[in-house]
Amino acid sequence: MTATLIDGKAIAAALRAELAARVAGHVAQGYRKPGLAVVLVGNDPASEVYVASKAKQTKEIGMLSIEHRLPAETTEAALLALVARLNADPGVDGILVQLPLPGHIDADKIIEAIAPAKDVDGFHPVNVGRLSTGGKAFVPCTPRGSLKLIKSVRQDLSGLHAVVVGRSNIVGKPMLQLLLAENCTVTVAHSRTQDLPMVCRSADILVAAVGRPKLIDSRYVKPGAIVIDVGINRVTDKATGKSRLVGDADFDGVKEIAGALTPVPGGVGPMTIACLLENTLDGYEIRLKQGGGGGARFDPVTEWICTSGNIQP
Ligand code: GUN
């Protein structure tokens, strides 16, 4: 059996086209463009590549890309001051502070300073909490994109057993919440899980997010399962000396067993930025409905709380 290939590149392109049409519709009605602010501290080469790619795709769909590049020695206080400015800026709908941050800056403190209504990464404890209680929340981009890929091959996930390998705050934990909300039975496996192959083999949906090249081989996969490979690992080929990207799944082995499989590259990766843009546009549209879209003043924290309907300003 050869698995259906889930083409994340094409699905992400279709999503971006949909978002571009939504943006164009708002702009045609005379509203301002949605704005995404991305903050990069220092010059980590991988982060530079991500940030450039985010900026390019933001502009391509007609949104405003606001980039802040700060030197590595930027103080925590200066970064907090910038976040406060972006929180208060009515032209900014989403704020992303690229991680990792230099060691002298407390990343949790920075994330908690971002207004939940502009936290398009979905990392703020308010959004994390609301996702877990079924409230209105920004969902972290990689799990949001991964769920879309799963649903591209199967709409109704109710009753299926999903196994998420990896328990990170960015992927594993929010993925668990999303699959639970789809009525899956969810197991989260991790580095201390006993008999990982056996646990994975019981999965109808297997999400691998551990950052270990080719960990998931054919012995880990139930025939016909949907396998989502979140891993992006750079490895050097011993024979040629060339480096290339591989996932957490052994693609060639797994494709013979799985029902559907995402490739690396071209699977989950392209969905992450597309979902970042979707989160930003969702935030903008909430703001528009509340009358803040034209640049009116609004409180970025209470505004979002008001939309949940159960907490009064
Ligand atoms: N660094 C690598 N991926 C991400 C991401 O999704 N968000 C942020 N803020 N930083 C990252």
PDB file of C-alpha atoms and ligand atoms in Angstrom:
ATOM      1  CA  MET A   1       0.000   0.000   0.000  1.00  0.00           C
ATOM      2  CA  THR A   2       1.236   3.502  -0.759  1.00  0.00           C
ATOM      3  CA  ALA A   3      -0.080   6.381   1.320  1.00  0.00           C
ATOM      4  CA  THR A   4      -1.902   9.366  -0.129  1.00  0.00           C
ATOM      5  CA  LEU A   5       0.498  12.288  -0.009  1.00  0.00           C
ATOM      6  CA  ILE A   6      -0.954  15.282   1.874  1.00  0.00           C
ATOM      7  CA  ASP A   7       0.303  18.263  -0.097  1.00  0.00           C
ATOM      8  CA  GLY A   8       0.787  20.972   2.532  1.00  0.00           C
ATOM      9  CA  LYS A   9       2.342  23.314   0.007  1.00  0.00           C
ATOM     10  CA  ALA A  10      -0.782  23.282  -2.176  1.00  0.00           C
ATOM     11  CA  ILE A  11      -3.204  23.407   0.777  1.00  0.00           C
ATOM     12  CA  ALA A  12      -1.301  26.370   2.262  1.00  0.00           C
ATOM     13  CA  ALA A  13      -1.332  28.158  -1.119  1.00  0.00           C
ATOM     14  CA  ALA A  14      -5.102  27.674  -1.369  1.00  0.00           C
ATOM     15  CA  LEU A  15      -5.545  29.022   2.177  1.00  0.00           C
ATOM     16  CA  ARG A  16      -3.406  32.080   1.388  1.00  0.00           C
ATOM     17  CA  ALA A  17      -5.485  32.739  -1.735  1.00  0.00           C
ATOM     18  CA  GLU A  18      -8.641  32.614   0.420  1.00  0.00           C
ATOM     19  CA  LEU A  19      -7.081  35.010   2.943  1.00  0.00           C
ATOM     20  CA  ALA A  20      -5.969  37.380   0.167  1.00  0.00           C
ATOM     21  CA  ALA A  21      -9.559  37.518  -1.101  1.00  0.00           C
ATOM     22  CA  ARG A  22     -10.847  38.301   2.415  1.00  0.00           C
ATOM     23  CA  VAL A  23      -8.243  41.077   2.813  1.00  0.00           C
ATOM     24  CA  ALA A  24      -9.076  42.516  -0.609  1.00  0.00           C
ATOM     25  CA  GLY A  25     -12.774  42.551   0.313  1.00  0.00           C
ATOM     26  CA  HIS A  26     -12.124  44.639   3.441  1.00  0.00           C
ATOM     27  CA  VAL A  27      -9.765  47.021   1.678  1.00  0.00           C
ATOM     28  CA  ALA A  28     -12.292  47.480  -1.173  1.00  0.00           C
ATOM     29  CA  GLN A  29     -14.785  48.631   1.456  1.00  0.00           C
ATOM     30  CA  GLY A  30     -12.361  51.307   2.591  1.00  0.00           C
ATOM     31  CA  TYR A  31     -10.955  49.625   5.690  1.00  0.00           C
ATOM     32  CA  ARG A  32      -7.259  49.699   6.529  1.00  0.00           C
ATOM     33  CA  LYS A  33      -5.048  46.693   5.777  1.00  0.00           C
ATOM     34  CA  PRO A  34      -4.590  44.116   8.558  1.00  0.00           C
ATOM     35  CA  GLY A  35      -1.144  44.542  10.157  1.00  0.00           C
ATOM     36  CA  LEU A  36       1.214  41.862  11.461  1.00  0.00           C
ATOM     37  CA  ALA A  37       4.179  42.987  13.564  1.00  0.00           C
ATOM     38  CA  VAL A  38       7.136  40.610  13.753  1.00  0.00           C
ATOM     39  CA  VAL A  39       9.937  41.293  16.208  1.00  0.00           C
ATOM     40  CA  LEU A  40      13.350  39.693  15.747  1.00  0.00           C
ATOM     41  CA  VAL A  41      16.020  40.161  18.416  1.00  0.00           C
ATOM     42  CA  GLY A  42      19.564  39.274  17.302  1.00  0.00           C
ATOM     43  CA  ASN A  43      20.538  37.521  14.113  1.00  0.00           C
ATOM     44  CA  ASP A  44      20.009  33.806  14.498  1.00  0.00           C
ATOM     45  CA  PRO A  45      20.256  32.586  10.868  1.00  0.00           C
ATOM     46  CA  ALA A  46      17.250  30.218  11.070  1.00  0.00           C
ATOM     47  CA  SER A  47      15.108  32.952  12.648  1.00  0.00           C
ATOM     48  CA  GLU A  48      16.200  35.398   9.913  1.00  0.00           C
ATOM     49  CA  VAL A  49      14.934  32.948   7.272  1.00  0.00           C
ATOM     50  CA  TYR A  50      11.570  32.438   9.068  1.00  0.00           C
ATOM     51  CA  VAL A  51      11.043  36.162   9.588  1.00  0.00           C
ATOM     52  CA  ALA A  52      11.863  37.011   5.950  1.00  0.00           C
ATOM     53  CA  SER A  53       9.445  34.327   4.791  1.00  0.00           C
ATOM     54  CA  LYS A  54       6.679  35.581   7.112  1.00  0.00           C
ATOM     55  CA  ALA A  55       7.153  39.173   5.884  1.00  0.00           C
ATOM     56  CA  LYS A  56       7.078  38.120   2.223  1.00  0.00           C
ATOM     57  CA  GLN A  57       3.890  36.066   2.565  1.00  0.00           C
ATOM     58  CA  THR A  58       2.203  38.752   4.696  1.00  0.00           C
ATOM     59  CA  LYS A  59       2.715  41.305   1.923  1.00  0.00           C
ATOM     60  CA  GLU A  60       1.742  38.861  -0.813  1.00  0.00           C
ATOM     61  CA  ILE A  61      -1.765  38.500   0.618  1.00  0.00           C
ATOM     62  CA  GLY A  62      -2.178  42.264   0.908  1.00  0.00           C
ATOM     63  CA  MET A  63      -1.524  42.695   4.611  1.00  0.00           C
ATOM     64  CA  LEU A  64       0.870  45.143   6.217  1.00  0.00           C
ATOM     65  CA  SER A  65       4.158  43.657   7.455  1.00  0.00           C
ATOM     66  CA  ILE A  66       5.660  45.628  10.320  1.00  0.00           C
ATOM     67  CA  GLU A  67       9.166  44.414  11.064  1.00  0.00           C
ATOM     68  CA  HIS A  68      11.243  45.306  14.102  1.00  0.00           C
ATOM     69  CA  ARG A  69      14.814  44.038  14.001  1.00  0.00           C
ATOM     70  CA  LEU A  70      16.636  44.676  17.253  1.00  0.00           C
ATOM     71  CA  PRO A  71      20.278  44.002  18.187  1.00  0.00           C
ATOM     72  CA  ALA A  72      21.113  40.909  20.272  1.00  0.00           C
ATOM     73  CA  GLU A  73      22.040  43.100  23.250  1.00  0.00           C
ATOM     74  CA  THR A  74      18.548  44.669  23.424  1.00  0.00           C
ATOM     75  CA  THR A  75      17.418  44.765  27.053  1.00  0.00           C
ATOM     76  CA  GLU A  76      14.310  43.024  28.346  1.00  0.00           C
ATOM     77  CA  ALA A  77      12.951  46.435  29.373  1.00  0.00           C
ATOM     78  CA  ALA A  78      13.375  47.797  25.832  1.00  0.00           C
ATOM     79  CA  LEU A  79      11.618  44.765  24.345  1.00  0.00           C
ATOM     80  CA  LEU A  80       8.756  45.087  26.859  1.00  0.00           C
ATOM     81  CA  ALA A  81       8.436  48.763  25.902  1.00  0.00           C
ATOM     82  CA  LEU A  82       8.194  47.837  22.204  1.00  0.00           C
ATOM     83  CA  VAL A  83       5.537  45.188  22.946  1.00  0.00           C
ATOM     84  CA  ALA A  84       3.547  47.785  24.925  1.00  0.00           C
ATOM     85  CA  ARG A  85       3.707  50.160  21.950  1.00  0.00           C
ATOM     86  CA  LEU A  86       2.538  47.462  19.537  1.00  0.00           C
ATOM     87  CA  ASN A  87      -0.273  46.469  21.943  1.00  0.00           C
ATOM     88  CA  ALA A  88      -1.546  50.051  21.883  1.00  0.00           C
ATOM     89  CA  ASP A  89      -1.100  50.583  18.124  1.00  0.00           C
ATOM     90  CA  PRO A  90      -4.515  50.377  16.397  1.00  0.00           C
ATOM     91  CA  GLY A  91      -2.841  49.489  13.089  1.00  0.00           C
ATOM     92  CA  VAL A  92      -1.338  46.290  14.543  1.00  0.00           C
ATOM     93  CA  ASP A  93      -3.582  43.213  14.634  1.00  0.00           C
ATOM     94  CA  GLY A  94      -0.991  40.559  15.387  1.00  0.00           C
ATOM     95  CA  ILE A  95       2.280  40.552  17.302  1.00  0.00           C
ATOM     96  CA  LEU A  96       4.857  37.793  16.938  1.00  0.00           C
ATOM     97  CA  VAL A  97       8.111  37.901  18.865  1.00  0.00           C
ATOM     98  CA  GLN A  98      10.376  35.406  17.166  1.00  0.00           C
ATOM     99  CA  LEU A  99      11.733  32.701  19.469  1.00  0.00           C
ATOM    100  CA  PRO A 100      14.267  31.792  20.703  1.00  0.00           C
ATOM    101  CA  LEU A 101      15.191  35.071  22.396  1.00  0.00           C
ATOM    102  CA  PRO A 102      18.720  35.792  23.661  1.00  0.00           C
ATOM    103  CA  GLY A 103      19.405  34.195  27.066  1.00  0.00           C
ATOM    104  CA  HIS A 104      19.228  37.446  29.061  1.00  0.00           C
ATOM    105  CA  ILE A 105      15.566  37.957  28.074  1.00  0.00           C
ATOM    106  CA  ASP A 106      12.808  36.027  29.862  1.00  0.00           C
ATOM    107  CA  ALA A 107      10.676  34.722  26.975  1.00  0.00           C
ATOM    108  CA  ASP A 108       7.695  33.939  29.262  1.00  0.00           C
ATOM    109  CA  LYS A 109       7.674  37.528  30.512  1.00  0.00           C
ATOM    110  CA  ILE A 110       7.633  38.825  26.936  1.00  0.00           C
ATOM    111  CA  ILE A 111       4.865  36.427  25.842  1.00  0.00           C
ATOM    112  CA  GLU A 112       2.752  37.428  28.847  1.00  0.00           C
ATOM    113  CA  ALA A 113       3.208  41.108  27.958  1.00  0.00           C
ATOM    114  CA  ILE A 114       1.603  40.620  24.528  1.00  0.00           C
ATOM    115  CA  ALA A 115      -2.094  41.552  24.513  1.00  0.00           C
ATOM    116  CA  PRO A 116      -4.043  38.266  24.242  1.00  0.00           C
ATOM    117  CA  ALA A 117      -6.130  39.850  21.461  1.00  0.00           C
ATOM    118  CA  LYS A 118      -2.966  40.291  19.367  1.00  0.00           C
ATOM    119  CA  ASP A 119      -1.199  37.063  20.380  1.00  0.00           C
ATOM    120  CA  VAL A 120      -1.370  35.425  16.945  1.00  0.00           C
ATOM    121  CA  ASP A 121       1.110  32.742  18.078  1.00  0.00           C
ATOM    122  CA  GLY A 122      -1.447  31.600  20.667  1.00  0.00           C
ATOM    123  CA  PHE A 123       1.294  31.363  23.296  1.00  0.00           C
ATOM    124  CA  HIS A 124      -0.177  33.723  25.931  1.00  0.00           C
ATOM    125  CA  PRO A 125      -1.554  31.880  29.007  1.00  0.00           C
ATOM    126  CA  VAL A 126      -4.987  33.463  28.365  1.00  0.00           C
ATOM    127  CA  ASN A 127      -5.146  31.863  24.917  1.00  0.00           C
ATOM    128  CA  VAL A 128      -3.650  28.586  26.170  1.00  0.00           C
ATOM    129  CA  GLY A 129      -6.267  28.467  28.931  1.00  0.00           C
ATOM    130  CA  ARG A 130      -9.156  29.333  26.652  1.00  0.00           C
ATOM    131  CA  LEU A 131      -8.126  26.676  24.143  1.00  0.00           C
ATOM    132  CA  SER A 132      -8.194  24.093  26.924  1.00  0.00           C
ATOM    133  CA  THR A 133     -11.608  25.202  28.213  1.00  0.00           C
ATOM    134  CA  GLY A 134     -13.166  25.468  24.751  1.00  0.00           C
ATOM    135  CA  GLY A 135     -13.267  29.286  24.711  1.00  0.00           C
ATOM    136  CA  LYS A 136     -12.478  31.763  21.972  1.00  0.00           C
ATOM    137  CA  ALA A 137      -8.714  31.690  21.544  1.00  0.00           C
ATOM    138  CA  PHE A 138      -5.881  32.094  19.114  1.00  0.00           C
ATOM    139  CA  VAL A 139      -4.670  28.579  18.321  1.00  0.00           C
ATOM    140  CA  PRO A 140      -0.906  28.053  17.829  1.00  0.00           C
ATOM    141  CA  CYS A 141      -0.163  27.994  14.119  1.00  0.00           C
ATOM    142  CA  THR A 142       1.524  24.603  13.649  1.00  0.00           C
ATOM    143  CA  PRO A 143      -1.229  22.583  15.382  1.00  0.00           C
ATOM    144  CA  ARG A 144      -3.907  24.644  13.610  1.00  0.00           C
ATOM    145  CA  GLY A 145      -2.247  23.861  10.276  1.00  0.00           C
ATOM    146  CA  SER A 146      -1.766  20.195  11.184  1.00  0.00           C
ATOM    147  CA  LEU A 147      -5.475  19.803  11.952  1.00  0.00           C
ATOM    148  CA  LYS A 148      -6.344  21.310   8.567  1.00  0.00           C
ATOM    149  CA  LEU A 149      -4.086  18.739   6.908  1.00  0.00           C
ATOM    150  CA  ILE A 150      -5.751  15.891   8.811  1.00  0.00           C
ATOM    151  CA  LYS A 151      -9.176  17.229   7.796  1.00  0.00           C
ATOM    152  CA  SER A 152      -8.098  17.447   4.174  1.00  0.00           C
ATOM    153  CA  VAL A 153      -8.221  13.649   4.101  1.00  0.00           C
ATOM    154  CA  ARG A 154     -10.903  12.945   6.723  1.00  0.00           C
ATOM    155  CA  GLN A 155     -13.603  15.346   7.921  1.00  0.00           C
ATOM    156  CA  ASP A 156     -15.146  13.454  10.819  1.00  0.00           C
ATOM    157  CA  LEU A 157     -12.529  12.472  13.385  1.00  0.00           C
ATOM    158  CA  SER A 158     -15.008  11.533  16.091  1.00  0.00           C
ATOM    159  CA  GLY A 159     -14.038   8.429  18.063  1.00  0.00           C
ATOM    160  CA  LEU A 160     -10.672   7.971  16.350  1.00  0.00           C
ATOM    161  CA  HIS A 161      -7.598   7.302  18.450  1.00  0.00           C
ATOM    162  CA  ALA A 162      -5.025  10.052  17.964  1.00  0.00           C
ATOM    163  CA  VAL A 163      -1.495   9.698  19.283  1.00  0.00           C
ATOM    164  CA  VAL A 164       0.586  12.861  19.572  1.00  0.00           C
ATOM    165  CA  VAL A 165       4.284  12.168  20.030  1.00  0.00           C
ATOM    166  CA  GLY A 166       5.805  15.164  21.800  1.00  0.00           C
ATOM    167  CA  ARG A 167       4.483  17.333  24.637  1.00  0.00           C
ATOM    168  CA  SER A 168       5.778  20.793  23.767  1.00  0.00           C
ATOM    169  CA  ASN A 169       3.749  23.899  24.565  1.00  0.00           C
ATOM    170  CA  ILE A 170       3.959  24.969  20.908  1.00  0.00           C
ATOM    171  CA  VAL A 171       2.815  21.742  19.226  1.00  0.00           C
ATOM    172  CA  GLY A 172       2.086  18.691  21.405  1.00  0.00           C
ATOM    173  CA  LYS A 173      -0.166  20.229  24.065  1.00  0.00           C
ATOM    174  CA  PRO A 174      -2.291  22.420  21.761  1.00  0.00           C
ATOM    175  CA  MET A 175      -2.557  19.513  19.284  1.00  0.00           C
ATOM    176  CA  LEU A 176      -4.000  17.399  22.104  1.00  0.00           C
ATOM    177  CA  GLN A 177      -6.641  20.084  22.770  1.00  0.00           C
ATOM    178  CA  LEU A 178      -7.599  20.424  19.096  1.00  0.00           C
ATOM    179  CA  LEU A 179      -7.976  16.670  18.600  1.00  0.00           C
ATOM    180  CA  LEU A 180      -9.948  16.358  21.821  1.00  0.00           C
ATOM    181  CA  ALA A 181     -12.278  19.092  20.569  1.00  0.00           C
ATOM    182  CA  GLU A 182     -12.754  16.932  17.443  1.00  0.00           C
ATOM    183  CA  ASN A 183     -13.925  14.111  19.732  1.00  0.00           C
ATOM    184  CA  CYS A 184     -10.826  11.978  19.266  1.00  0.00           C
ATOM    185  CA  THR A 185      -9.494   9.799  22.039  1.00  0.00           C
ATOM    186  CA  VAL A 186      -6.043  11.312  22.488  1.00  0.00           C
ATOM    187  CA  THR A 187      -2.825   9.855  23.857  1.00  0.00           C
ATOM    188  CA  VAL A 188       0.197  12.100  24.315  1.00  0.00           C
ATOM    189  CA  ALA A 189       3.428  10.125  24.138  1.00  0.00           C
ATOM    190  CA  HIS A 190       6.854  11.490  25.030  1.00  0.00           C
ATOM    191  CA  SER A 191      10.449  10.555  25.783  1.00  0.00           C
ATOM    192  CA  ARG A 192       9.475   8.524  28.884  1.00  0.00           C
ATOM    193  CA  THR A 193       6.639   6.599  27.209  1.00  0.00           C
ATOM    194  CA  GLN A 194       7.064   2.837  27.484  1.00  0.00           C
ATOM    195  CA  ASP A 195       6.892   0.802  24.281  1.00  0.00           C
ATOM    196  CA  LEU A 196       6.428   3.784  21.976  1.00  0.00           C
ATOM    197  CA  PRO A 197       6.062   1.634  18.822  1.00  0.00           C
ATOM    198  CA  MET A 198       3.124  -0.235  20.401  1.00  0.00           C
ATOM    199  CA  VAL A 199       1.437   3.019  21.503  1.00  0.00           C
ATOM    200  CA  CYS A 200       1.893   4.576  18.056  1.00  0.00           C
ATOM    201  CA  ARG A 201       0.646   1.444  16.300  1.00  0.00           C
ATOM    202  CA  SER A 202      -2.721   1.888  18.006  1.00  0.00           C
ATOM    203  CA  ALA A 203      -3.187   5.334  16.392  1.00  0.00           C
ATOM    204  CA  ASP A 204      -5.677   6.119  13.641  1.00  0.00           C
ATOM    205  CA  ILE A 205      -4.040   9.563  13.566  1.00  0.00           C
ATOM    206  CA  LEU A 206      -0.355   9.832  14.426  1.00  0.00           C
ATOM    207  CA  VAL A 207       1.212  13.272  14.912  1.00  0.00           C
ATOM    208  CA  ALA A 208       4.988  13.220  15.279  1.00  0.00           C
ATOM    209  CA  ALA A 209       6.467  16.351  16.870  1.00  0.00           C
ATOM    210  CA  VAL A 210       9.642  15.395  18.682  1.00  0.00           C
ATOM    211  CA  GLY A 211      12.489  16.674  16.502  1.00  0.00           C
ATOM    212  CA  ARG A 212      14.164  13.267  16.124  1.00  0.00           C
ATOM    213  CA  PRO A 213      15.007  12.404  12.521  1.00  0.00           C
ATOM    214  CA  LYS A 214      13.175   9.323  11.209  1.00  0.00           C
ATOM    215  CA  LEU A 215      12.175   8.136  14.714  1.00  0.00           C
ATOM    216  CA  ILE A 216       8.798   6.947  13.439  1.00  0.00           C
ATOM    217  CA  ASP A 217       9.417   4.030  11.104  1.00  0.00           C
ATOM    218  CA  SER A 218       7.028   1.492   9.614  1.00  0.00           C
ATOM    219  CA  ARG A 219       6.880  -0.502  12.902  1.00  0.00           C
ATOM    220  CA  TYR A 220       5.173   2.480  14.552  1.00  0.00           C
ATOM    221  CA  VAL A 221       2.335   2.808  12.074  1.00  0.00           C
ATOM    222  CA  LYS A 222      -1.061   1.104  11.905  1.00  0.00           C
ATOM    223  CA  PRO A 223      -2.051   0.199   8.325  1.00  0.00           C
ATOM    224  CA  GLY A 224      -4.167   2.999   6.887  1.00  0.00           C
ATOM    225  CA  ALA A 225      -3.326   5.582   9.604  1.00  0.00           C
ATOM    226  CA  ILE A 226      -3.080   9.318   8.921  1.00  0.00           C
ATOM    227  CA  VAL A 227       0.496  10.378   9.743  1.00  0.00           C
ATOM    228  CA  ILE A 228       1.324  14.047  10.270  1.00  0.00           C
ATOM    229  CA  ASP A 229       5.049  14.726  10.408  1.00  0.00           C
ATOM    230  CA  VAL A 230       5.771  17.991  12.217  1.00  0.00           C
ATOM    231  CA  GLY A 231       9.530  17.395  12.469  1.00  0.00           C
ATOM    232  CA  ILE A 232      11.910  19.576  10.496  1.00  0.00           C
ATOM    233  CA  ASN A 233      15.387  18.178  11.086  1.00  0.00           C
ATOM    234  CA  ARG A 234      18.498  19.157   9.177  1.00  0.00           C
ATOM    235  CA  VAL A 235      20.750  16.144   8.628  1.00  0.00           C
ATOM    236  CA  THR A 236      23.991  15.705   6.730  1.00  0.00           C
ATOM    237  CA  ASP A 237      24.192  12.820   4.301  1.00  0.00           C
ATOM    238  CA  LYS A 238      27.360  10.890   5.200  1.00  0.00           C
ATOM    239  CA  ALA A 239      27.974   9.727   1.638  1.00  0.00           C
ATOM    240  CA  THR A 240      27.580  13.077  -0.145  1.00  0.00           C
ATOM    241  CA  GLY A 241      28.306  15.501   2.718  1.00  0.00           C
ATOM    242  CA  LYS A 242      25.192  17.451   1.692  1.00  0.00           C
ATOM    243  CA  SER A 243      22.640  18.628   4.234  1.00  0.00           C
ATOM    244  CA  ARG A 244      18.905  18.194   3.767  1.00  0.00           C
ATOM    245  CA  LEU A 245      15.668  18.358   5.737  1.00  0.00           C
ATOM    246  CA  VAL A 246      14.012  15.205   7.055  1.00  0.00           C
ATOM    247  CA  GLY A 247      10.983  14.730   9.261  1.00  0.00           C
ATOM    248  CA  ASP A 248      10.402  12.723  12.427  1.00  0.00           C
ATOM    249  CA  ALA A 249       8.997   9.933  10.240  1.00  0.00           C
ATOM    250  CA  ASP A 250      10.959   7.643   7.965  1.00  0.00           C
ATOM    251  CA  PHE A 251       9.065   8.712   4.843  1.00  0.00           C
ATOM    252  CA  ASP A 252       9.976   5.787   2.563  1.00  0.00           C
ATOM    253  CA  GLY A 253       9.104   3.135   5.134  1.00  0.00           C
ATOM    254  CA  VAL A 254       5.971   4.818   6.532  1.00  0.00           C
ATOM    255  CA  LYS A 255       4.438   5.550   3.128  1.00  0.00           C
ATOM    256  CA  GLU A 256       4.088   1.799   2.519  1.00  0.00           C
ATOM    257  CA  ILE A 257       1.912   1.369   5.639  1.00  0.00           C
ATOM    258  CA  ALA A 258       0.061   4.651   6.263  1.00  0.00           C
ATOM    259  CA  GLY A 259      -3.173   5.688   4.566  1.00  0.00           C
ATOM    260  CA  ALA A 260      -2.069   9.315   4.289  1.00  0.00           C
ATOM    261  CA  LEU A 261       1.209  11.036   5.063  1.00  0.00           C
ATOM    262  CA  THR A 262       2.681  14.551   5.015  1.00  0.00           C
ATOM    263  CA  PRO A 263       6.093  14.981   3.366  1.00  0.00           C
ATOM    264  CA  VAL A 264       9.005  17.017   4.769  1.00  0.00           C
ATOM    265  CA  PRO A 265       9.527  19.556   3.351  1.00  0.00           C
ATOM    266  CA  GLY A 266       6.172  20.547   1.834  1.00  0.00           C
ATOM    267  CA  GLY A 267       3.833  19.215   4.524  1.00  0.00           C
ATOM    268  CA  VAL A 268       3.196  20.951   7.836  1.00  0.00           C
ATOM    269  CA  GLY A 269       5.863  23.648   7.319  1.00  0.00           C
ATOM    270  CA  PRO A 270       3.993  25.799   4.756  1.00  0.00           C
ATOM    271  CA  MET A 271       0.803  25.561   6.846  1.00  0.00           C
ATOM    272  CA  THR A 272       2.408  27.254   9.857  1.00  0.00           C
ATOM    273  CA  ILE A 273       2.861  30.646   8.195  1.00  0.00           C
ATOM    274  CA  ALA A 274      -0.490  30.400   6.391  1.00  0.00           C
ATOM    275  CA  CYS A 275      -2.188  29.859   9.778  1.00  0.00           C
ATOM    276  CA  LEU A 276      -0.253  32.771  11.272  1.00  0.00           C
ATOM    277  CA  LEU A 277      -1.764  34.964   8.551  1.00  0.00           C
ATOM    278  CA  GLU A 278      -5.188  33.438   9.198  1.00  0.00           C
ATOM    279  CA  ASN A 279      -4.913  34.174  12.931  1.00  0.00           C
ATOM    280  CA  THR A 280      -3.938  37.768  12.157  1.00  0.00           C
ATOM    281  CA  LEU A 281      -6.869  38.221   9.785  1.00  0.00           C
ATOM    282  CA  ASP A 282      -9.264  36.607  12.291  1.00  0.00           C
ATOM    283  CA  GLY A 283      -8.085  39.103  14.939  1.00  0.00           C
ATOM    284  CA  TYR A 284      -8.497  41.994  12.495  1.00  0.00           C
ATOM    285  CA  GLU A 285     -12.031  40.933  11.597  1.00  0.00           C
ATOM    286  CA  ILE A 286     -13.034  40.746  15.274  1.00  0.00           C
ATOM    287  CA  ARG A 287     -11.596  44.249  15.678  1.00  0.00           C
ATOM    288  CA  LEU A 288     -13.533  45.477  12.608  1.00  0.00           C
ATOM    289  CA  LYS A 289     -16.811  44.125  14.009  1.00  0.00           C
ATOM    290  CA  GLN A 290     -16.132  46.001  17.217  1.00  0.00           C
ATOM    291  CA  GLY A 291     -15.559  49.261  15.337  1.00  0.00           C
ATOM    292  CA  GLY A 292     -11.803  49.418  15.895  1.00  0.00           C
ATOM    293  CA  GLY A 293     -10.878  48.658  12.282  1.00  0.00           C
ATOM    294  CA  GLY A 294     -10.676  52.228  11.084  1.00  0.00           C
ATOM    295  CA  GLY A 295      -8.088  53.092  13.674  1.00  0.00           C
ATOM    296  CA  ALA A 296     -10.406  53.905  16.608  1.00  0.00           C
ATOM    297  CA  ARG A 297      -9.001  53.394  20.087  1.00  0.00           C
ATOM    298  CA  PHE A 298      -9.663  50.054  21.706  1.00  0.00           C
ATOM    299  CA  ASP A 299      -8.378  48.152  24.662  1.00  0.00           C
ATOM    300  CA  PRO A 300      -6.604  45.084  23.293  1.00  0.00           C
ATOM    301  CA  VAL A 301      -7.175  43.007  26.422  1.00  0.00           C
ATOM    302  CA  THR A 302     -10.737  43.817  27.422  1.00  0.00           C
ATOM    303  CA  GLU A 303     -11.839  43.879  23.800  1.00  0.00           C
ATOM    304  CA  TRP A 304     -10.989  40.219  23.435  1.00  0.00           C
ATOM    305  CA  ILE A 305     -12.427  39.350  26.827  1.00  0.00           C
ATOM    306  CA  CYS A 306     -15.697  41.061  25.839  1.00  0.00           C
ATOM    307  CA  THR A 307     -15.987  38.888  22.721  1.00  0.00           C
ATOM    308  CA  SER A 308     -15.978  35.725  24.815  1.00  0.00           C
ATOM    309  CA  GLY A 309     -19.372  36.837  26.083  1.00  0.00           C
ATOM    310  CA  ASN A 310     -19.045  35.693  29.662  1.00  0.00           C
ATOM    311  CA  ILE A 311     -16.841  38.357  31.180  1.00  0.00           C
ATOM    312  CA  GLN A 312     -18.115  41.910  31.278  1.00  0.00           C
ATOM    313  CA  PRO A 313     -15.741  44.863  30.774  1.00  0.00           C
TER     314      PRO A 313
HETATM  315  N1  GUN B   1      10.367  30.213  16.380  1.00  0.00           N
HETATM  316  C1  GUN B   1      10.173  29.077  15.657  1.00  0.00           C
HETATM  317  N2  GUN B   1       8.852  28.896  15.404  1.00  0.00           N
HETATM  318  C2  GUN B   1       8.195  29.935  15.994  1.00  0.00           C
HETATM  319  C3  GUN B   1       6.833  30.302  16.066  1.00  0.00           C
HETATM  320  O1  GUN B   1       5.925  29.626  15.572  1.00  0.00           O
HETATM  321  N3  GUN B   1       6.564  31.451  16.745  1.00  0.00           N
HETATM  322  C4  GUN B   1       7.536  32.208  17.323  1.00  0.00           C
HETATM  323  N4  GUN B   1       7.172  33.317  17.972  1.00  0.00           N
HETATM  324  N5  GUN B   1       8.822  31.891  17.266  1.00  0.00           N
HETATM  325  C5  GUN B   1       9.147  30.759  16.603  1.00  0.00           C
END
